[in-house]
Coordinates of C-alpha atoms in Angstrom, one line a residue:
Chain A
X1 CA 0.0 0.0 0.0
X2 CA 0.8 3.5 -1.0
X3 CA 0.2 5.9 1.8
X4 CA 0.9 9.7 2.1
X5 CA 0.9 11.3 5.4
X6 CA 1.0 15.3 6.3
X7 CA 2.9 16.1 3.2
X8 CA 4.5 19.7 3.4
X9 CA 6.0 21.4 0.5
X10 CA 7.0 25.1 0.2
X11 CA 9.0 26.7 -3.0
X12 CA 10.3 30.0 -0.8
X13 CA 7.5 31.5 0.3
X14 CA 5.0 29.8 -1.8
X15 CA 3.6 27.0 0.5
X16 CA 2.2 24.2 -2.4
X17 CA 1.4 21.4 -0.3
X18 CA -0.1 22.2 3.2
X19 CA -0.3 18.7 4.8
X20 CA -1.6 16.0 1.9
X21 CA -2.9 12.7 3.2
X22 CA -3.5 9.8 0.7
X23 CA -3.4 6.2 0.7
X24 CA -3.9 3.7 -2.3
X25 CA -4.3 0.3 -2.2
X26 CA -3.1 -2.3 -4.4
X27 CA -5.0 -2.6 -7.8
X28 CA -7.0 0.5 -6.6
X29 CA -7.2 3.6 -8.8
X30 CA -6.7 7.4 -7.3
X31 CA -7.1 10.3 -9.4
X32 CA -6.0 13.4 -8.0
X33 CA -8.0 16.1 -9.5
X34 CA -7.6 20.3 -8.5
X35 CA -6.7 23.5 -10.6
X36 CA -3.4 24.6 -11.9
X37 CA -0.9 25.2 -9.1
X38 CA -2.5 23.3 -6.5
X39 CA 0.0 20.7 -6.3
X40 CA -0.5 17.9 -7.9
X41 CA 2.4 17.6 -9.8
X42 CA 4.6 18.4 -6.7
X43 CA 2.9 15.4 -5.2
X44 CA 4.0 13.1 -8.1
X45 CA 7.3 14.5 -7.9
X46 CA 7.8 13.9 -3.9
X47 CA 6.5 10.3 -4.6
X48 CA 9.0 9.9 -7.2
X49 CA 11.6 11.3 -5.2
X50 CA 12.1 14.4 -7.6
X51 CA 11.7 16.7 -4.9
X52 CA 12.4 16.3 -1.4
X53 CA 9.4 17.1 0.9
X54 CA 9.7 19.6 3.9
X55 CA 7.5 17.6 6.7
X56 CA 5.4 14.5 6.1
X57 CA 6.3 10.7 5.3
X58 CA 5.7 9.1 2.3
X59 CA 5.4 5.2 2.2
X60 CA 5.5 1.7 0.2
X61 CA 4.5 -1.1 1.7
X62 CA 5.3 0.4 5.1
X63 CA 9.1 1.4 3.5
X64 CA 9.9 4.9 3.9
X65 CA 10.3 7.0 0.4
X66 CA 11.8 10.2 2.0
X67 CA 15.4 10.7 2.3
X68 CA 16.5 8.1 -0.1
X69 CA 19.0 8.8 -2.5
X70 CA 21.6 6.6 -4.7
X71 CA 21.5 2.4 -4.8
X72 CA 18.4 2.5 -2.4
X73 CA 16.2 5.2 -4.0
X74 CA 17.0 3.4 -7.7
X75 CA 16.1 0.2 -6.3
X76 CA 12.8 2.0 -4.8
X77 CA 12.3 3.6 -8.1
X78 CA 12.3 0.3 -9.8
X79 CA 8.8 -0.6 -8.0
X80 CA 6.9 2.5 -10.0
X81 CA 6.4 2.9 -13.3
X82 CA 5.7 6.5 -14.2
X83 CA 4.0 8.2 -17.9
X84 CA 4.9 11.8 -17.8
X85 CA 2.7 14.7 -19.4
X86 CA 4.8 14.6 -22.6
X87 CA 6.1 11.0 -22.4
X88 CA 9.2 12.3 -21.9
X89 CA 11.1 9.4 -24.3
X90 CA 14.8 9.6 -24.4
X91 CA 15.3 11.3 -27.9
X92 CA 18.4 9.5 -28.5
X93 CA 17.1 6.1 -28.1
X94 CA 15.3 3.9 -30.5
X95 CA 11.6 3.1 -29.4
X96 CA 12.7 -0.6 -28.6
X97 CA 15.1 0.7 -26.3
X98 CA 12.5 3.2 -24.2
X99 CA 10.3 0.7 -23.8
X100 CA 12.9 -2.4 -22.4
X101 CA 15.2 0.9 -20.6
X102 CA 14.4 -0.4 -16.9
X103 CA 14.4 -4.4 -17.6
X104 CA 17.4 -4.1 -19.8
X105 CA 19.5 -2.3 -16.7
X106 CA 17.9 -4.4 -13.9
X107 CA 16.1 -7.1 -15.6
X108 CA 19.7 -9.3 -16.8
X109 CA 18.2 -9.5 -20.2
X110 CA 20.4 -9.5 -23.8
X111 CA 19.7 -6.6 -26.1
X112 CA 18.0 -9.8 -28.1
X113 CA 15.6 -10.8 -26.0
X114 CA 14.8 -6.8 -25.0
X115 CA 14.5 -6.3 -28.8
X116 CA 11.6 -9.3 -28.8
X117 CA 10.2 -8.7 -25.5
X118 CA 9.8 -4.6 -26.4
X119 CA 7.5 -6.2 -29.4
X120 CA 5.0 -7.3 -27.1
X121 CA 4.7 -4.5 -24.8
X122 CA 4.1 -2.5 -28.6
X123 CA 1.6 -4.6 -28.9
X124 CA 0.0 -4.4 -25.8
X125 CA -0.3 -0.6 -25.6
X126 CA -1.6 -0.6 -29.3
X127 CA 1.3 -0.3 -31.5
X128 CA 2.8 -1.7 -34.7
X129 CA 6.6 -3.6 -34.3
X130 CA 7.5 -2.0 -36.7
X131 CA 7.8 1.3 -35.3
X132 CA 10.3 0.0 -33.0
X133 CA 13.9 0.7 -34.7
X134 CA 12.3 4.3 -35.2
X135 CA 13.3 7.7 -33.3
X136 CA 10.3 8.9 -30.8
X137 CA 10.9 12.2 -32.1
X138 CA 9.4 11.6 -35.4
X139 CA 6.1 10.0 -33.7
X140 CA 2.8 11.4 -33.5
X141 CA 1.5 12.4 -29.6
X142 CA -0.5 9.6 -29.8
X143 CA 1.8 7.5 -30.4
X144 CA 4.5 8.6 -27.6
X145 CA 2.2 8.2 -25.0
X146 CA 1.7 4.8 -26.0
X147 CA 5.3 4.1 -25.8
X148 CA 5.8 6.4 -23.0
X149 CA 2.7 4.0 -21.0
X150 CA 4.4 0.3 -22.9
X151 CA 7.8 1.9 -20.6
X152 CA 6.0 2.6 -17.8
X153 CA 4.5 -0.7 -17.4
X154 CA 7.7 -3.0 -18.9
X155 CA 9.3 -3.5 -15.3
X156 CA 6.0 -4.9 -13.9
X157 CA 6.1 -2.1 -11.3
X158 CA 3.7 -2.1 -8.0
X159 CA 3.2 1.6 -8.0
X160 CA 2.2 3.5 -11.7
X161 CA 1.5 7.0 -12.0
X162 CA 0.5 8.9 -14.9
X163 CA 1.1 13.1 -14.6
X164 CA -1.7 14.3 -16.7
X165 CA -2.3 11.3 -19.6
X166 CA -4.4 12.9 -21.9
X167 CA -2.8 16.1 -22.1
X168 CA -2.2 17.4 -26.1
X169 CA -4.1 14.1 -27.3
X170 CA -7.8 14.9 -29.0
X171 CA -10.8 13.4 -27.4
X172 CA -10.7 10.4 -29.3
X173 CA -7.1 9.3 -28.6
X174 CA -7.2 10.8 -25.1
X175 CA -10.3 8.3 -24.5
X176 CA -7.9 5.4 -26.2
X177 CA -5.3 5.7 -23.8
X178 CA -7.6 6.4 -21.0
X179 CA -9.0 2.3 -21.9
X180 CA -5.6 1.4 -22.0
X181 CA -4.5 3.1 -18.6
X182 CA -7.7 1.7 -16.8
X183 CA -7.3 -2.0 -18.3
X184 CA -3.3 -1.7 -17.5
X185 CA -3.9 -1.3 -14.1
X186 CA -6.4 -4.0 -13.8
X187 CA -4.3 -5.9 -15.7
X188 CA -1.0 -5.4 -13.6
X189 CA -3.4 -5.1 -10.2
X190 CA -0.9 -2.1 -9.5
X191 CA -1.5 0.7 -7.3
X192 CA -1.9 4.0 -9.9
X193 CA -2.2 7.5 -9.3
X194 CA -3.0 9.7 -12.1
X195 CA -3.3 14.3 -11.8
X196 CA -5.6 15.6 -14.7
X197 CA -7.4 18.1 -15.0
X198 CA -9.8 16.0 -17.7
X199 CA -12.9 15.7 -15.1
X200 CA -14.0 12.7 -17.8
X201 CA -10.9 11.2 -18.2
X202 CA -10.9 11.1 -14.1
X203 CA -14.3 9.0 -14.3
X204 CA -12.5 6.9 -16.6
X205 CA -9.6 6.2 -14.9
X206 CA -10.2 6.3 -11.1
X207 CA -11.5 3.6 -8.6
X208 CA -11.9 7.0 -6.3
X209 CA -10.9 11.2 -6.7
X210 CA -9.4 13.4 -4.5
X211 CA -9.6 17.0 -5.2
X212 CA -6.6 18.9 -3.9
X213 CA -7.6 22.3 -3.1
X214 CA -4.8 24.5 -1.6
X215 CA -2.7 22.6 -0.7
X216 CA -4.9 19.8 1.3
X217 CA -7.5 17.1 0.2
X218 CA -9.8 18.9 0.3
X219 CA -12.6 15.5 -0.8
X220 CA -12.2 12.1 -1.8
X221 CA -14.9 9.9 -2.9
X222 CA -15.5 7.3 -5.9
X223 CA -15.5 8.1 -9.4
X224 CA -19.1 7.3 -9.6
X225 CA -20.3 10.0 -7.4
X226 CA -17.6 12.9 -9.0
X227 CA -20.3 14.7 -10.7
X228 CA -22.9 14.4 -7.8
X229 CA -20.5 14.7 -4.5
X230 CA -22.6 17.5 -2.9
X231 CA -19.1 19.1 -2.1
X232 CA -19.3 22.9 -3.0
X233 CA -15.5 22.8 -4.2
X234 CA -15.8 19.7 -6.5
X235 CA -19.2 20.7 -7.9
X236 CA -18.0 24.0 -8.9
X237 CA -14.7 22.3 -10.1
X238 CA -16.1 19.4 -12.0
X239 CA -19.1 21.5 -13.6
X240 CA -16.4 24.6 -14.8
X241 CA -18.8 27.0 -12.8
X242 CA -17.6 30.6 -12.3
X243 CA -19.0 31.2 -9.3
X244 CA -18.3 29.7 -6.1
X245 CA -16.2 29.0 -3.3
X246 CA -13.4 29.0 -5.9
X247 CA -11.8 32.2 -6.7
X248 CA -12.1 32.6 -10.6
X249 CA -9.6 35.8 -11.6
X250 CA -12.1 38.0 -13.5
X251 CA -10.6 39.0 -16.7
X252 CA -10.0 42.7 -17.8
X253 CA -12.8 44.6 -19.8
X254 CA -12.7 45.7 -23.0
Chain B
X1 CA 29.3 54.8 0.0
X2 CA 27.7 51.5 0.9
X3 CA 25.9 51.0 -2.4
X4 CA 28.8 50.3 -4.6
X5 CA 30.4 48.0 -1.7
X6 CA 27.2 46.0 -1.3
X7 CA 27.3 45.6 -5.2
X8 CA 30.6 44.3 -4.9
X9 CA 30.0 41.8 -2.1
X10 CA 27.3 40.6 -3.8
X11 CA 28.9 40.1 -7.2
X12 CA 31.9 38.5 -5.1
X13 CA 29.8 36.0 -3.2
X14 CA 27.7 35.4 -6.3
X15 CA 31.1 34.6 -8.3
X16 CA 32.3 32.2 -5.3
X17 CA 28.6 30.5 -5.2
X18 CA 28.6 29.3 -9.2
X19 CA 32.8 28.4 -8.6
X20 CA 31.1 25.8 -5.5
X21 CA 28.3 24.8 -7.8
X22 CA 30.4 24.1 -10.8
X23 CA 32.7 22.2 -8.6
X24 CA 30.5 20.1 -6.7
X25 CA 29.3 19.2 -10.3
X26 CA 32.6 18.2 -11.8
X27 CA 33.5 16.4 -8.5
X28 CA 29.9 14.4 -9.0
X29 CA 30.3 13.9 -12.6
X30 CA 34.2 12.4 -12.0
X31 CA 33.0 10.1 -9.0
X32 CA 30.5 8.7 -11.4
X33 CA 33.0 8.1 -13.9
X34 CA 34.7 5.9 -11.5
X35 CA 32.1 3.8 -10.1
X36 CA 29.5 1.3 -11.9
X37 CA 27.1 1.1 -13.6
X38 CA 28.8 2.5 -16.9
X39 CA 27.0 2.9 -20.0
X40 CA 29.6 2.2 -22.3
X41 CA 27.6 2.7 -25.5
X42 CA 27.5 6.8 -24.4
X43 CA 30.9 6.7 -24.0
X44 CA 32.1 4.9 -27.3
X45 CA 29.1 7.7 -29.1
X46 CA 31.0 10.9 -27.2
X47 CA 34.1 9.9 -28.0
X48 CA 33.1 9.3 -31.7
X49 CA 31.6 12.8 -31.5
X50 CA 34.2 14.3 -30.0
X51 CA 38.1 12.6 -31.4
X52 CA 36.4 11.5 -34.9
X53 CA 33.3 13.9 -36.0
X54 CA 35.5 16.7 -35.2
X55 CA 38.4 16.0 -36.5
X56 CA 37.4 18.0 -39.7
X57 CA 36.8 21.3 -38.2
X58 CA 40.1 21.3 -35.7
X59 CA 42.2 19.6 -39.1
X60 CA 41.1 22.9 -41.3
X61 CA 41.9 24.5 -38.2
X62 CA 45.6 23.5 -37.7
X63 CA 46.2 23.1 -41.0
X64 CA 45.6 27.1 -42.2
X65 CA 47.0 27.6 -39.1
X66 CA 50.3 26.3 -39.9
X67 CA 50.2 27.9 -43.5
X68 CA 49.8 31.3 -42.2
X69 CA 52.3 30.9 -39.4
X70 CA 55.0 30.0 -42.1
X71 CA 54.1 33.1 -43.9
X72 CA 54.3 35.4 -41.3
X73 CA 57.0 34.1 -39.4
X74 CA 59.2 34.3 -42.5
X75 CA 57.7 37.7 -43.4
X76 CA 58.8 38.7 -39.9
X77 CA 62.2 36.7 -39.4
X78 CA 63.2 37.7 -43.2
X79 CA 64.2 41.2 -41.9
X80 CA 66.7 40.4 -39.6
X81 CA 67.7 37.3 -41.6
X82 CA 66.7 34.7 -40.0
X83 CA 64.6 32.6 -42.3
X84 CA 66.1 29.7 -40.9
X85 CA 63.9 29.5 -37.7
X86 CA 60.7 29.5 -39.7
X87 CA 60.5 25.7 -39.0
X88 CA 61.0 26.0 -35.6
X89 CA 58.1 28.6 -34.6
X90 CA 55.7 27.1 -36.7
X91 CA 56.5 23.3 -35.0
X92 CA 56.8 25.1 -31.2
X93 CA 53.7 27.5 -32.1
X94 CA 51.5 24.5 -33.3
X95 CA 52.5 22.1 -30.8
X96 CA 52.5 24.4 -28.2
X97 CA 49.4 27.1 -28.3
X98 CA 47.7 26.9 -31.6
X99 CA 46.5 23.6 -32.2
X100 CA 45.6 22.7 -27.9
X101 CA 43.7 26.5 -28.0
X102 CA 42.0 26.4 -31.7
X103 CA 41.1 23.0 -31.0
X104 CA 39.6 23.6 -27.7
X105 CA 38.0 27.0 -29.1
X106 CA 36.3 25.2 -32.0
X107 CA 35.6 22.4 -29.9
X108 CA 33.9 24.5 -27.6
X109 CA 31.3 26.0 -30.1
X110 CA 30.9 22.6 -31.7
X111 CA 30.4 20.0 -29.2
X112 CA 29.9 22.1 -26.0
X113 CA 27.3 23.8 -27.3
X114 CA 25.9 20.9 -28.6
X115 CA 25.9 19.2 -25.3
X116 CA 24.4 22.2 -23.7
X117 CA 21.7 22.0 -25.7
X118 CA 21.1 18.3 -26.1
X119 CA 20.8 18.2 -22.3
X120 CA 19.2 21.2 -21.7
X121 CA 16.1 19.7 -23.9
X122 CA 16.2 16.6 -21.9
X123 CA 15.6 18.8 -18.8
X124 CA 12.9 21.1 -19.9
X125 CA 11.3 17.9 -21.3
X126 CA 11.3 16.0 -17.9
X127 CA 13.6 13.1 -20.3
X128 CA 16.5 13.7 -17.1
X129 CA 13.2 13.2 -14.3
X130 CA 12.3 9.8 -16.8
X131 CA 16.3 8.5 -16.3
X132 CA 16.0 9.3 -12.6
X133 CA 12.3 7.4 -12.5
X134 CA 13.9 4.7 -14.4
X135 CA 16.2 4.6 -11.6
X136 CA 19.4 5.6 -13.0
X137 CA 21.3 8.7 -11.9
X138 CA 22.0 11.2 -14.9
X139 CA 25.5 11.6 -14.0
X140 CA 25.9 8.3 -14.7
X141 CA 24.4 8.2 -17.9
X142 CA 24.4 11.9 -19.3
X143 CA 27.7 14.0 -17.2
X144 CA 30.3 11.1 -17.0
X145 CA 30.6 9.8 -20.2
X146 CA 30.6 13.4 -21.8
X147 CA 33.3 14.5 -19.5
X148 CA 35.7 11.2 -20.0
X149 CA 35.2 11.5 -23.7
X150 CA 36.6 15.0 -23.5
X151 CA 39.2 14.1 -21.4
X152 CA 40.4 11.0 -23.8
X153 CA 39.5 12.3 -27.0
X154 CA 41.0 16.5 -27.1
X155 CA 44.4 14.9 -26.4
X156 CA 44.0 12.6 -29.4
X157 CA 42.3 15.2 -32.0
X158 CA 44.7 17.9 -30.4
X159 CA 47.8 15.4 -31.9
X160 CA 46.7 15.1 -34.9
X161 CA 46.1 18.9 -35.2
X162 CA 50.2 19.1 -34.5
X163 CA 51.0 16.7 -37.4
X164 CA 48.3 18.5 -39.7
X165 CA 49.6 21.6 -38.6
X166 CA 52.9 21.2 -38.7
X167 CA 52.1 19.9 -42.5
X168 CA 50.3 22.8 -43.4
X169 CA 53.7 25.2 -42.2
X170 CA 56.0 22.5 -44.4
X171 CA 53.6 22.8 -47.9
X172 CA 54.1 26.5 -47.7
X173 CA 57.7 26.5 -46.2
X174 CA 58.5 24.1 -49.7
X175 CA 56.4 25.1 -51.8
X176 CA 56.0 28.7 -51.7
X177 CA 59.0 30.0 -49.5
X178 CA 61.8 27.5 -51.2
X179 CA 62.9 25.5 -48.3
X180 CA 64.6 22.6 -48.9
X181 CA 62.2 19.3 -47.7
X182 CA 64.8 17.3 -46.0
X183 CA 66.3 20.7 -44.4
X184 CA 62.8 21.7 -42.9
X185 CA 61.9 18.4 -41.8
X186 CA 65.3 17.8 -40.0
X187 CA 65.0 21.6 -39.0
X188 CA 61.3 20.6 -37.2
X189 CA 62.8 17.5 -35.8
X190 CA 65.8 19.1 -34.2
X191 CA 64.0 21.4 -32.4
X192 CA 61.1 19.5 -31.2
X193 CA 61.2 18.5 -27.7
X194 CA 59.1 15.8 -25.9
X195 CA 58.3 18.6 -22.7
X196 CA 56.5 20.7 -26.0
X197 CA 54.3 18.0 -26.9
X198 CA 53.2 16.6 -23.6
X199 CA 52.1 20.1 -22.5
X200 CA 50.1 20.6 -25.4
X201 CA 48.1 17.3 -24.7
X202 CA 48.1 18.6 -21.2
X203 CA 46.3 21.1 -22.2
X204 CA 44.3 19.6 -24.6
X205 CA 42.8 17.4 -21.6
X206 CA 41.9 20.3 -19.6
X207 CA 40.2 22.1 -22.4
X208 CA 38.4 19.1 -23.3
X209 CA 37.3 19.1 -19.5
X210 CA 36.7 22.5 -19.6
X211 CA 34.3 22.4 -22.5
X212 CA 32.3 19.0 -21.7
X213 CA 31.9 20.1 -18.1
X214 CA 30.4 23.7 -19.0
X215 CA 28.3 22.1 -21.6
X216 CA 26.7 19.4 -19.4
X217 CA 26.6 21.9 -16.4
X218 CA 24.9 25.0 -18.0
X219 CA 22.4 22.1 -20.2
X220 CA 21.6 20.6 -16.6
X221 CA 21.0 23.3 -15.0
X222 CA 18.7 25.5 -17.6
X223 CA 15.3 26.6 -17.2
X224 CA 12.5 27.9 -19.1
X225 CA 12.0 26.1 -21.9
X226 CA 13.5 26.8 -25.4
X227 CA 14.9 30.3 -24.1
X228 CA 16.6 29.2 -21.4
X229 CA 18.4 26.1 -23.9
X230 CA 19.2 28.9 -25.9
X231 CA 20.8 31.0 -23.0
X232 CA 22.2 27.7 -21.7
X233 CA 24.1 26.8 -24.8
X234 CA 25.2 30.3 -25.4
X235 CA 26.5 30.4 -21.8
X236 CA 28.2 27.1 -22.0
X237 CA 30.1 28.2 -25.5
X238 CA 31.3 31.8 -23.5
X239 CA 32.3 30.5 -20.3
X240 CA 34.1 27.8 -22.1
X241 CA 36.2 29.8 -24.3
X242 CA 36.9 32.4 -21.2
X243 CA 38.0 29.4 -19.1
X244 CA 40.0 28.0 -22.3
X245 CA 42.2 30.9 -22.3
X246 CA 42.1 31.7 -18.5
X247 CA 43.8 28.0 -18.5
X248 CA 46.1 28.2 -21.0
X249 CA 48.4 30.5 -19.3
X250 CA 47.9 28.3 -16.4
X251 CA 49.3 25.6 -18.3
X252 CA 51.8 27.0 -20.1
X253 CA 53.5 28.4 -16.9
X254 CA 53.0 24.9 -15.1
X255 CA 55.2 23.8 -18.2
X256 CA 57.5 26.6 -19.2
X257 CA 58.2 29.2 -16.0
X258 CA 62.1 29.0 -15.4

């Protein structure tokens, strides 16, 4: 189990995360909804171990994730699997070699067998073999966030978590990987965490929501009930209402 | 009064903070080019970049260098009548300064700011926060091999700049300024010591330092997106050729102080 307890993060005096508790069980699905800047990115990032938290534990399976750095954060790291917001392939490798990056490092296979294997993780996130000697650069959005998912799930990891999936993908595609994200984690019976800010992509995806709201959680509840939670916050959130308890900036007149 | 001095101190303490960060960079990068796990495919594709792709540039280089050091030097020697040492500067200039300093210079704008740029993408792209989720440490995989290819590889491209260069001073020397072949040759062997050579490589290994460590650290460390690659690369192509010739005089006394 994943679990998050009092998570503190300030940037000088710009306090992001103001005490974030979360906890996700194995095969379950959290989405972490909330509006730009509220910190959900910072919360994949202290998870990951990209930024190191001010207060607050963070923990796997009852193993610490703070304060971990070299051999023992890598071998930490080798338990998630993560899809960034732009995929974030390593230009200068061929696709093959994205996908099979973690299990050719840790997983003692030949380049061989990583070349075969990296077929059928193609295959499972929708994609052609044949695309698999080619550069990611070249590749559609689509199609690197396919490739950028077939990495994140290669090493069979316990923990996945996907920083804003759908982002620059049209509705069709963005509902495509959405399937593939939700049938993944069935699939694997991982823990996942996804941030969006796609209110149907979060039905899609989660088990349960959380809405961070500055700083905090501010509800949590299942997917089911996102549109109907009764929560002021998450109604005016979910429904794009101006008014509310959320502070809209009003816009300058012509 | 105070205004100037506080200017100062900060400038001062500013200057002191980047010579720590830079530092504790190269001293990170070096450790992991000690220490496992090595990714020997980046190394063998750096040093390629570096010692083979370059070789062009740095051989046009060395090579006009050496023509137009014959010509001057004999321009310049032929009023007092001393023609005769023509071989000499242009074998102790090449060896010496030109070819460890042009290489480093053109090195610099090719591969360091290259490098800058190449890594400064992978940061504003989150592709160096994808190595680290992958679990591998970026100075393993991105710093280290850079900075050991510049080490190896200047030396090597810096020696074939001296035999290129040294070439390019002996076509004009026979061909356009009359020397006898055999005499210039003998004359360039003569004078050539092993002390002139060595501290040209020597120098050839710092600059190659110099430039792969700028370009990685000033790529690492850029921000905001496709500006701040651009002001990372340009930064890494300055600072390099500043600390290029900052460092030659280093070297050179090292060597040649009596």
């Amino acid at each position: 189990m994943l679990a998050v307890q009092g998570l503190v993060k300030s940037f000088g005096r710009n306090h992001v995360l103001r005490g974030v508790d979360l906890t996700v069980e194995k095969g379950e699905s959290l989405v972490i909804i909330g509006g730009s800047g509220s910190g959900k990115s910072v919360t994949i990032k202290c998870l990951m171990g990209f930024i190191m938290p001010d207060a607050g534990t963070l923990t796997l399976d009852g193993e610490s994730l703070v304060g971990r750095s070299g051999r023992a954060r890598d071998a930490l790291n080798q338990r998630f699997g993560m899809l960034f917001q732009h995929a974030a392939l390593l230009d200068s490798l061929p696709v093959w070699e994205n996908v099979m990056f973690a299990p050719l490092r840790f997983g003692g296979i030949s380049r061989r067998e990583a070349r075969k294997a990296a077929a059928g993780w193609l295959e499972r996130v929708g994609l052609d073999e044949g695309i698999a000697a080619e550069l990611p650069g070249g590749l559609s959005t689509g199609a690197q966030k396919r490739i950028g998912l077939a990495r994140a799930i290669a090493g069979e990891p316990d923990v996945l978590l996907f920083d804003e999936p759908t982002t620059g993908l049209d509705a069709l595609v963005g509902r495509q990987i959405d399937g593939l994200i939700r049938s993944t984690i069935d699939d694997l019976g991982a823990a996942a965490i996804t941030i969006t800010h796609n209110i149907a992509s979060a039905r899609r995806i989660g088990d349960r929501v959380a809405m961070l709201y500055e700083g905090k959680i501010a509800w949590t509840g299942p997917s089911a009930g996102l549109m109907e939670s009764g929560d002021p916050l998450v109604d005016q959130f979910v429904h794009g209402r101006l008014e509310g308890p959320i502070p809209v900036p009003a816009l300058p007149e012509d | 009064m105070i205004n100037p001095l506080a200017a100062l101190g900060r400038v001062t303490l500013s200057l002191f903070e980047a010579i720590g960060r830079v530092t504790l960079f190269a001293l990170t990068g070096l450790a992991h080019a000690v220490r496992p796990p090595f990714f020997w495919r980046n190394y063998a594709r750096h040093m390629v970049e570096i010692g083979y792709l370059s070789l062009p540039v740095v051989a046009l280089t060395t090579l006009f260098s050496g023509m137009v050091l014959a010509l001057q030097s004999y321009s310049g020697f032929s009023r007092f009548s001393a023609e005769g040492a023509v071989a000499m500067v242009v074998v102790l200039s090449i060896t010496r300064e030109l070819a460890p300093v042009l290489a480093g210079l053109m090195v610099a704008g090719r591969i360091g700011a290259a490098m800058a740029a190449e890594i400064g993408t992978m940061r504003v792209t989150e592709q160096i926060d994808a190595l680290e989720a992958l679990s591998t440490n970026p100075y393993s995989y991105l710093v280290a091999p850079r900075i050991v290819a510049g080490l190896l590889m200047m030396p090597v491209l810096v020696l074939v700049g001296d035999i290129i260069g040294v070439f390019g001073g002996y076509i004009v020397g026979v061909s356009k300024l009359g020397f006898n072949a055999s005499n210039y040759l003998t004359q360039t062997w003569d004078v050539l010591e092993t002390e002139d050579v060595v501290s040209g490589l020597t120098k050839a290994a710092v600059y190659g330092f110099i430039v792969t460590l700028m370009g990685c650290y000033h790529g690492y460390h850029s921000t905001g997106g496709a500006q701040g690659v651009g002001r990372a690369t340009t930064q890494a192509v300055v600072s390099s050729a500043i600390l290029i010739l900052i460092a030659n005089y280093f070297v050179t006394e090292l060597f040649f102080s009596k």
